[in-house]
GROMACS .gro file of C-alpha atoms in nm:
model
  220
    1UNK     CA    1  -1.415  -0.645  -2.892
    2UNK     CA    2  -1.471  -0.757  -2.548
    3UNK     CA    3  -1.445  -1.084  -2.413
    4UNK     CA    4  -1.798  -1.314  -2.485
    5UNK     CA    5  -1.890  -1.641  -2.375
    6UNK     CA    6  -2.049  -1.952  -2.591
    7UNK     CA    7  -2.130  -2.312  -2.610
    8UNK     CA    8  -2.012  -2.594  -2.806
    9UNK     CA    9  -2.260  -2.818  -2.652
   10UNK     CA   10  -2.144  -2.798  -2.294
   11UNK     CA   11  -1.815  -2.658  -2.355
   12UNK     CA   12  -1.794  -2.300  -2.301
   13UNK     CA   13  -1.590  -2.115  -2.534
   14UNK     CA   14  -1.418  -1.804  -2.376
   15UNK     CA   15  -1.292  -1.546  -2.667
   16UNK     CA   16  -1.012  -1.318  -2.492
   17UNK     CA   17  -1.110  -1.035  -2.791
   18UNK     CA   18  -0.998  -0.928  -3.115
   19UNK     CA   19  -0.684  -0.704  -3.015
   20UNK     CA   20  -0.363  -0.766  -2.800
   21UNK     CA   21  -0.636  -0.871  -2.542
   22UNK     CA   22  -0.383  -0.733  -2.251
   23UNK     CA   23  -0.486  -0.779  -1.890
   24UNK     CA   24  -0.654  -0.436  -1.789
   25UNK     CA   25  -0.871  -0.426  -1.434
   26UNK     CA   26  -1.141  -0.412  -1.713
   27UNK     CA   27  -1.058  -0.721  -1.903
   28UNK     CA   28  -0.996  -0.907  -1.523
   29UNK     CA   29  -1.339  -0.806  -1.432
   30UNK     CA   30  -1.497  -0.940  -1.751
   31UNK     CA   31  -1.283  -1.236  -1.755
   32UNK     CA   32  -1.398  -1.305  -1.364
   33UNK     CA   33  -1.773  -1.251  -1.447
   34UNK     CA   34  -1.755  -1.487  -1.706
   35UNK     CA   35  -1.545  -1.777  -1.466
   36UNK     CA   36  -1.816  -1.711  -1.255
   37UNK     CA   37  -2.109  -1.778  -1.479
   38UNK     CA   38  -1.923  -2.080  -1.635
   39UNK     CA   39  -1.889  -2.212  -1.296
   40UNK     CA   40  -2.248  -2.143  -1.213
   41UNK     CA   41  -2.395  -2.314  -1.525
   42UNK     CA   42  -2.337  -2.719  -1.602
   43UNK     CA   43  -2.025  -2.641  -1.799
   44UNK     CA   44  -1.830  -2.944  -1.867
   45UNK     CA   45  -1.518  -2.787  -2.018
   46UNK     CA   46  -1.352  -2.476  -2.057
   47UNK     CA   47  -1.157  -2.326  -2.400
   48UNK     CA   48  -1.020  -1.963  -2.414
   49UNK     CA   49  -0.966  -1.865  -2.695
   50UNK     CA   50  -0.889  -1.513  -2.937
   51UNK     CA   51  -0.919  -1.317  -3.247
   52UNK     CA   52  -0.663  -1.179  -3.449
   53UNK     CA   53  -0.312  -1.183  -3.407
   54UNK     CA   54  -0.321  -1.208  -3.003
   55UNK     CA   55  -0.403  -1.509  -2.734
   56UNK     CA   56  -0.302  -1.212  -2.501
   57UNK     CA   57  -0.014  -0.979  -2.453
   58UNK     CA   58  -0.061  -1.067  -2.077
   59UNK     CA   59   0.035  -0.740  -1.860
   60UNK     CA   60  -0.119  -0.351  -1.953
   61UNK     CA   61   0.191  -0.176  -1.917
   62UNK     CA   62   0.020   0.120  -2.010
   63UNK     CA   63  -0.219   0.112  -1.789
   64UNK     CA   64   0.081   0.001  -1.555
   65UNK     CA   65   0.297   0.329  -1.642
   66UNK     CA   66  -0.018   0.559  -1.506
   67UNK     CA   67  -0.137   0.379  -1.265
   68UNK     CA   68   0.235   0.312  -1.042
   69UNK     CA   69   0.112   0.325  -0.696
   70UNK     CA   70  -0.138   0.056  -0.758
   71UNK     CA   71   0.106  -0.173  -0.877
   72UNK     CA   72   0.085  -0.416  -0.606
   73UNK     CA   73  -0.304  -0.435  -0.601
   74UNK     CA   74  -0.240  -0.519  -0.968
   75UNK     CA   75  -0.034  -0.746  -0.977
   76UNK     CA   76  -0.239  -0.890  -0.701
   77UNK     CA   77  -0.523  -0.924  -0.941
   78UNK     CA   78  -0.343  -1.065  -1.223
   79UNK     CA   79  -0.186  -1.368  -1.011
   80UNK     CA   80  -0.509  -1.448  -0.841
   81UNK     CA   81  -0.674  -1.481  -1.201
   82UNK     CA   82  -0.367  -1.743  -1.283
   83UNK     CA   83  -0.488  -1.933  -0.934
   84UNK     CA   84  -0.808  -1.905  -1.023
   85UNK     CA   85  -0.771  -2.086  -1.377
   86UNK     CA   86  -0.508  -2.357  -1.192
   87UNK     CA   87  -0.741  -2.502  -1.000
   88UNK     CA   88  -1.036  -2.416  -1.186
   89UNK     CA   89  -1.253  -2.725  -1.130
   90UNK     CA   90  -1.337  -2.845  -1.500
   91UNK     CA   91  -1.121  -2.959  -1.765
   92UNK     CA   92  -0.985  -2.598  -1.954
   93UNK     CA   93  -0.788  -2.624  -2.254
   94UNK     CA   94  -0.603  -2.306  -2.397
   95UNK     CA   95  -0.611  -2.259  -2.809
   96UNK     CA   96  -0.360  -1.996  -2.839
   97UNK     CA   97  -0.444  -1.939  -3.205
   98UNK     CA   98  -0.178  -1.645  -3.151
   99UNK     CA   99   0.128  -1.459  -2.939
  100UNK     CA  100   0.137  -1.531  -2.596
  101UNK     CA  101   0.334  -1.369  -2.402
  102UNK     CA  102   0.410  -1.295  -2.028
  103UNK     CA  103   0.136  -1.321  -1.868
  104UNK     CA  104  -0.032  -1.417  -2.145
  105UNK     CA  105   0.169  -1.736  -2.181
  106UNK     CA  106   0.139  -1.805  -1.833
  107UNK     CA  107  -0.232  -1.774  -1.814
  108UNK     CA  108  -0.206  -1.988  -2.102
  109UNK     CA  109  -0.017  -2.254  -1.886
  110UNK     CA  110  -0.259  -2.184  -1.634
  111UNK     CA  111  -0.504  -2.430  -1.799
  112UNK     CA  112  -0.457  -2.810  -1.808
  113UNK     CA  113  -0.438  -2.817  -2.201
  114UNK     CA  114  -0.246  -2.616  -2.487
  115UNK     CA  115  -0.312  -2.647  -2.843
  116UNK     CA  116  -0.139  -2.389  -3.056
  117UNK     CA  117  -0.129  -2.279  -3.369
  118UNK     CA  118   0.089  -2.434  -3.601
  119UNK     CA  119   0.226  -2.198  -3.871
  120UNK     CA  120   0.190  -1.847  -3.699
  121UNK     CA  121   0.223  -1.740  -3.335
  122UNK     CA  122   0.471  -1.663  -3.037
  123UNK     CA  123   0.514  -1.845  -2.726
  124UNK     CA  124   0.750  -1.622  -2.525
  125UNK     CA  125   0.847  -1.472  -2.176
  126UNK     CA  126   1.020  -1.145  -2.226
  127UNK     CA  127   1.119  -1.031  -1.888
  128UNK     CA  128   1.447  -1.095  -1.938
  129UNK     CA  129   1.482  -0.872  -2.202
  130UNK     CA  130   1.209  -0.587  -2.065
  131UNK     CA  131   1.405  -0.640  -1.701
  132UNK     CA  132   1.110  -0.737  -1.492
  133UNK     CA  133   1.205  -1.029  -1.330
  134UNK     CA  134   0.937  -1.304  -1.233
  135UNK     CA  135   0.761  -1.283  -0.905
  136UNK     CA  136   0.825  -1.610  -0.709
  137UNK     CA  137   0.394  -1.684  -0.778
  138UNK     CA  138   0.463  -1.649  -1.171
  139UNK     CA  139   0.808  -1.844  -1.138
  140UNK     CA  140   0.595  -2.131  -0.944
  141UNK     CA  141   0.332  -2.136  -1.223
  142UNK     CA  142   0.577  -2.203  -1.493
  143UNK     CA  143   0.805  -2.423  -1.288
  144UNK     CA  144   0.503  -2.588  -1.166
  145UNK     CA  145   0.370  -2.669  -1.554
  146UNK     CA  146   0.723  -2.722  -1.741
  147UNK     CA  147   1.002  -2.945  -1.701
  148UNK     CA  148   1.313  -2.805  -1.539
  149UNK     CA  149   1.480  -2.755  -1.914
  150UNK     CA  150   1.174  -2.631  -2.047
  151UNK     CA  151   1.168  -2.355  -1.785
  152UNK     CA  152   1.520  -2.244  -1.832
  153UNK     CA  153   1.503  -2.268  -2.193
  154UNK     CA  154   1.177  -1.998  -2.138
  155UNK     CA  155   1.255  -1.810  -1.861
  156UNK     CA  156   1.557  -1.728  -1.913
  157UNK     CA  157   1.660  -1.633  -2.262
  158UNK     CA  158   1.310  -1.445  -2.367
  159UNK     CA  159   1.301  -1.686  -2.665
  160UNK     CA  160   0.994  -1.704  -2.920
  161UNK     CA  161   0.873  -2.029  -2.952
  162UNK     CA  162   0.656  -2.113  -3.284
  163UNK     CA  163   0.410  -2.369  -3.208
  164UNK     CA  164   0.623  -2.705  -3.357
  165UNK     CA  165   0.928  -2.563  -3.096
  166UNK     CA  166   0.690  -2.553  -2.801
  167UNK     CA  167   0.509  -2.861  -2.874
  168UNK     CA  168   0.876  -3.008  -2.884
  169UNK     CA  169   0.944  -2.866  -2.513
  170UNK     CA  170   0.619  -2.989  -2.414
  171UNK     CA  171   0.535  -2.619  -2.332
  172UNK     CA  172   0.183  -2.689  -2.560
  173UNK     CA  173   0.069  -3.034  -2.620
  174UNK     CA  174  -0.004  -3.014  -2.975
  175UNK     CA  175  -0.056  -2.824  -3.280
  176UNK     CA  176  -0.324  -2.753  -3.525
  177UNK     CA  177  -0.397  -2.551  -3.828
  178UNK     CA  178  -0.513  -2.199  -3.890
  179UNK     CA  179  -0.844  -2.168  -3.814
  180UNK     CA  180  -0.849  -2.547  -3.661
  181UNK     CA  181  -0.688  -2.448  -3.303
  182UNK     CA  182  -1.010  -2.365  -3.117
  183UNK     CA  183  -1.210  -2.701  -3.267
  184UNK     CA  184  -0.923  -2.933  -3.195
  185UNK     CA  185  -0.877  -2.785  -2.820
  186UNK     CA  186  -1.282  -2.838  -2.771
  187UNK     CA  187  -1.244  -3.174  -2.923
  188UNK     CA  188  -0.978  -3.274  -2.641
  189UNK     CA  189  -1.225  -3.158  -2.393
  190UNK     CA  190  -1.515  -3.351  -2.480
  191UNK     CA  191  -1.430  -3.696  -2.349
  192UNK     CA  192  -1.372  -3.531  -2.013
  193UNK     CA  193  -1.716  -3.404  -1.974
  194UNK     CA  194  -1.802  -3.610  -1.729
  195UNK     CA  195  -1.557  -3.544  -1.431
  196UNK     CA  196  -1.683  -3.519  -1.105
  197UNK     CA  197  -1.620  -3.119  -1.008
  198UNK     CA  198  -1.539  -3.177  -0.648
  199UNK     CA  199  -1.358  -3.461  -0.707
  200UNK     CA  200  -1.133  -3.290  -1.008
  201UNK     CA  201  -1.107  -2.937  -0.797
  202UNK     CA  202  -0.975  -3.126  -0.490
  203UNK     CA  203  -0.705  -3.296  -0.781
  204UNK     CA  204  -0.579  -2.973  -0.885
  205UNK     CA  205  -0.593  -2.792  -0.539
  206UNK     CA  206  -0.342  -3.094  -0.440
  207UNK     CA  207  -0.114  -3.110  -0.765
  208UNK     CA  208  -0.084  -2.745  -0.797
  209UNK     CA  209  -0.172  -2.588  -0.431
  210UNK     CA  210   0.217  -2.485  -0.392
  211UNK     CA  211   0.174  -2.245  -0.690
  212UNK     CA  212  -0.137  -2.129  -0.588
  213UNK     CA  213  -0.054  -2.055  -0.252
  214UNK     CA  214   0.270  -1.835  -0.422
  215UNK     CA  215   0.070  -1.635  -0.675
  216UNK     CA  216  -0.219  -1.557  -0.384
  217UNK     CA  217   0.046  -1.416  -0.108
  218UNK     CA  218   0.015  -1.097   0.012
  219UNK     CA  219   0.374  -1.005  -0.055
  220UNK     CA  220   0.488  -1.017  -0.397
   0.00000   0.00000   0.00000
């Protein structure tokens, strides 16, 4: 499944795909298209969404593994995707009905809003345990989004949080049921529909400019 854009009214709903929905150059490309047409239209919120077992796995390590010497152009990429959805300049609300992780989870803090899943689904950072340490652009993203504690108690240990554990850390806001994540997280949108665009870009470009000046360096 690829990644396909609808409307709840003038919500658009963003659905990441049906499988681990990991960050290949394809999957940025469709994911930019589709920012770009959202932006383009009268869109008054923004909800990603999934299928299946996955929000997103975050990194293609595969695709990583063959593809070494671009590493840097990649990673590139990936990070100016997570400044991109930062400062996007509507209200975006993630419903990871699923795992999150790396990337994943930080593209997931990436938007103003987290509802997750309840019952069933990972939270989690792994680099610790896959030893690739955080670039300072992903550390500023989390550490920009979580309390202190809440970033140590995810960066740090590569723990899996269910969604009760992260709502308790304040990593997600709240939970819902299965099959109720996407409705609630479109239902916290709606009374923000009417948010001047320039007014709420220039709002996010001040609160979180730091991070996105990190994640968009040339030098990672």
């Amino acid at each position: 499944m690829t990644i396909t854009l609808d409307y709840d009214e003038k919500i658009a709903v963003l659905n990441l795909g049906d499988d681990e929905n990991r960050f290949s150059p394809v999957f940025l490309d469709e994911i930019n298209a589709h920012l770009d047409a959202i932006e383009a239209s009268d869109a008054q919120g923004l909800v990603t969404t999934a299928t299946g077992k996955f929000y997103t796995n975050g990194l293609d390590l595969d695709w990583l593994g063959a593809h070494g010497d671009q590493t840097q152009w990649y990673v590139g990429r990936v990070q100016t995707l997570l400044a991109r959805m930062l400062t996007l300049p509507i209200p975006t609300a993630a419903a990871v009905v699923g795992h999150a992780f790396g990337a994943g989870a930080m593209l997931a803090l990436a938007h103003d809003f987290r509802l997750m899943r309840a019952d069933r689904g990972y939270f989690c950072f792994p680099e610790v345990d896959i030893r690739i340490p955080f670039t300072p652009g992903m550390a500023a993203i989390i550490q920009a989004k979580l309390t202190a504690g809440a970033a140590v108690a995810s960066m740090t240990t590569g723990r899996r949080f269910g969604g009760t554990d992260a709502a308790e850390l304040g990593i997600v806001d709240a939970t819902a049921g299965e099959g109720e994540v996407t409705a609630a997280a479109t239902d916290l949108l709606r009374p923000l529909g009417q948010k001047d665009r320039g007014t709420l870009g220039a709002i996010k470009q001040t609160m979180f400019g730091p991070a996105a000046q990190a994640l968009t360096a040339v030098d990672y």
